[in-house]
Amino acid sequence: MSDTFDLVIRHADVVTAADRFTCDIGVRDGVIAALGRNLASGAREVDASGLLALPGGVDGHCHLDQPMTDGLRMADDFFTGTRAAVCGGTTTVIPFAAQEKGGSLRAAVDDYHRRAEGRAVVDYGFHLIVADPTEKVLREELPQLIREGYTSFKIYMTYDDLKLSDREILEVLSVAREHGALVMVHAENSDCIAWLTDKLVGQGRIAPKFHGLARPAAVEREATHRAITFAELVDVPILIVHVSGKDAIGQIRWAQGRGMQILAETCPQYLYLSAEDMNHPGDDGYAGAKCVCSPPPRDADNQEAVWKALKQGVFSVFSSDHAPFNYEDPQGKKPGGKPQSFEHIPNGIPGIETRLPLLFDGVHRGRLSIHQFVELTSYRPARLYGLYPRKGTIAVGADADIVLWDPEMRTTIRNTQLHHAVDYTPYEGREVVGWPVHCFSRGEQLVASGQYLAPVAGRGRFLPADAPSLV
Ligand code: URP
Ligand code: ZN
Ligand code: ZN
């Protein structure tokens, strides 16, 4: 007699954003086909006793194989990046197809598909980065791409090769409003940063730690407020990404308190790193470069403010902002092969594999509930980025992207144990409680007892996105 299911996960302590119940999970053709007690047999059976069964993580902000200027190169492509993702409990990633100034958005999307094809081991969507909103982009490319399933895009208020003027931001927001897309905003004031940078460099203050002084909380606060103002003028929701601390949180709380749909994202670096980490000399006096990202990590007070805002629902999503640059690499943190003045250090840190364990440790310490954990890391990103209910929950009809967590397992993070292609982790030596021990993507087990099972590269599928669901 043939089995009813391809896979049955028995005695699962299932946790979603809203519910918790114990049952068996029956999977057929990669989809959850049944939830119930004493399900019929599966061709494979896995006993989940003592483990939590959570929906696979959705990392709604990560950078993989993104084309770079200035001779820089990301260490992770779609293969190594998604391998690391699944080993950290993330079964869907959404990196960015980035338009170049002077280039077409469509060309960026086509190029990014070529980079992903045959490489990804878990499913993926694309956000767009709009760097050059010409009339053609605004009136033709962007509306057409939204219709095809690219329903979220990022814009920058800083970085010379990416930033938009205030007028351009208003134009992009208007297109998002008209066509029902979600705009993600990198909020830092570009001119203030340039002015502060010139002053610091002129004084010979060029070590990595001065990155933090060139991008103080005030420049993030001002840009956050300005972005909120633009959203108000256009009457469209926006999502402020990688919020670093209390000043920007204050602006977001203010807007949310006025009933505006201002959504926000934060990342592990703002819970666990501080400006001091950019001041670590290491062997070559430059190791602080490993923690250079923008906005920069701040201080203990700001970390506390981020934890509180997570607990209180100010943030909708918790993403990695994985930006994989090697440390010992002329195309990475040491452009040209040697330590550089802070303004030439590529911004961003790796974290696609450590995102979930670092937040789960907060669950262990009572900083947020297990339901909030699922909501921030899987359910809300799936909804916002048009992938729900296929992703982001454990329910009949959803993809069988399931992660079995050992909630008591103690792990000391070591880069040698991680699966990205980056030569360091900023969290080296940090102990966390809770680890994703078995991971399934569309019913296929990709990680067993913490061991990566080396599935076929390219098994990951592209996910065209539906319209954003904001609640
Ligand atoms: O420093 C950062 N965050 N680098 C990645 C690119 C971005 O702005 O998200
Ligand atoms: Zn950014
Ligand atoms: Zn980013």
mmCIF file of C-alpha atoms and ligand atoms in Angstrom, residues 61 63 96 154 242 321, ligand 3:
data_model
loop_
_atom_site.group_PDB
_atom_site.id
_atom_site.type_symbol
_atom_site.label_atom_id
_atom_site.label_comp_id
_atom_site.label_asym_id
_atom_site.label_seq_id
_atom_site.Cartn_x
_atom_site.Cartn_y
_atom_site.Cartn_z
ATOM 1 C CA HIS A 61 16.539 42.455 3.033
ATOM 2 C CA HIS A 63 22.362 41.538 -0.768
ATOM 3 C CA PHE A 96 17.856 43.440 -4.761
ATOM 4 C CA LYS A 154 14.262 50.391 -2.395
ATOM 5 C CA HIS A 242 17.644 49.229 8.832
ATOM 6 C CA ASP A 321 20.774 43.357 5.595
HETATM 7 ZN ZN ZN B 3 20.857 46.638 2.601
#
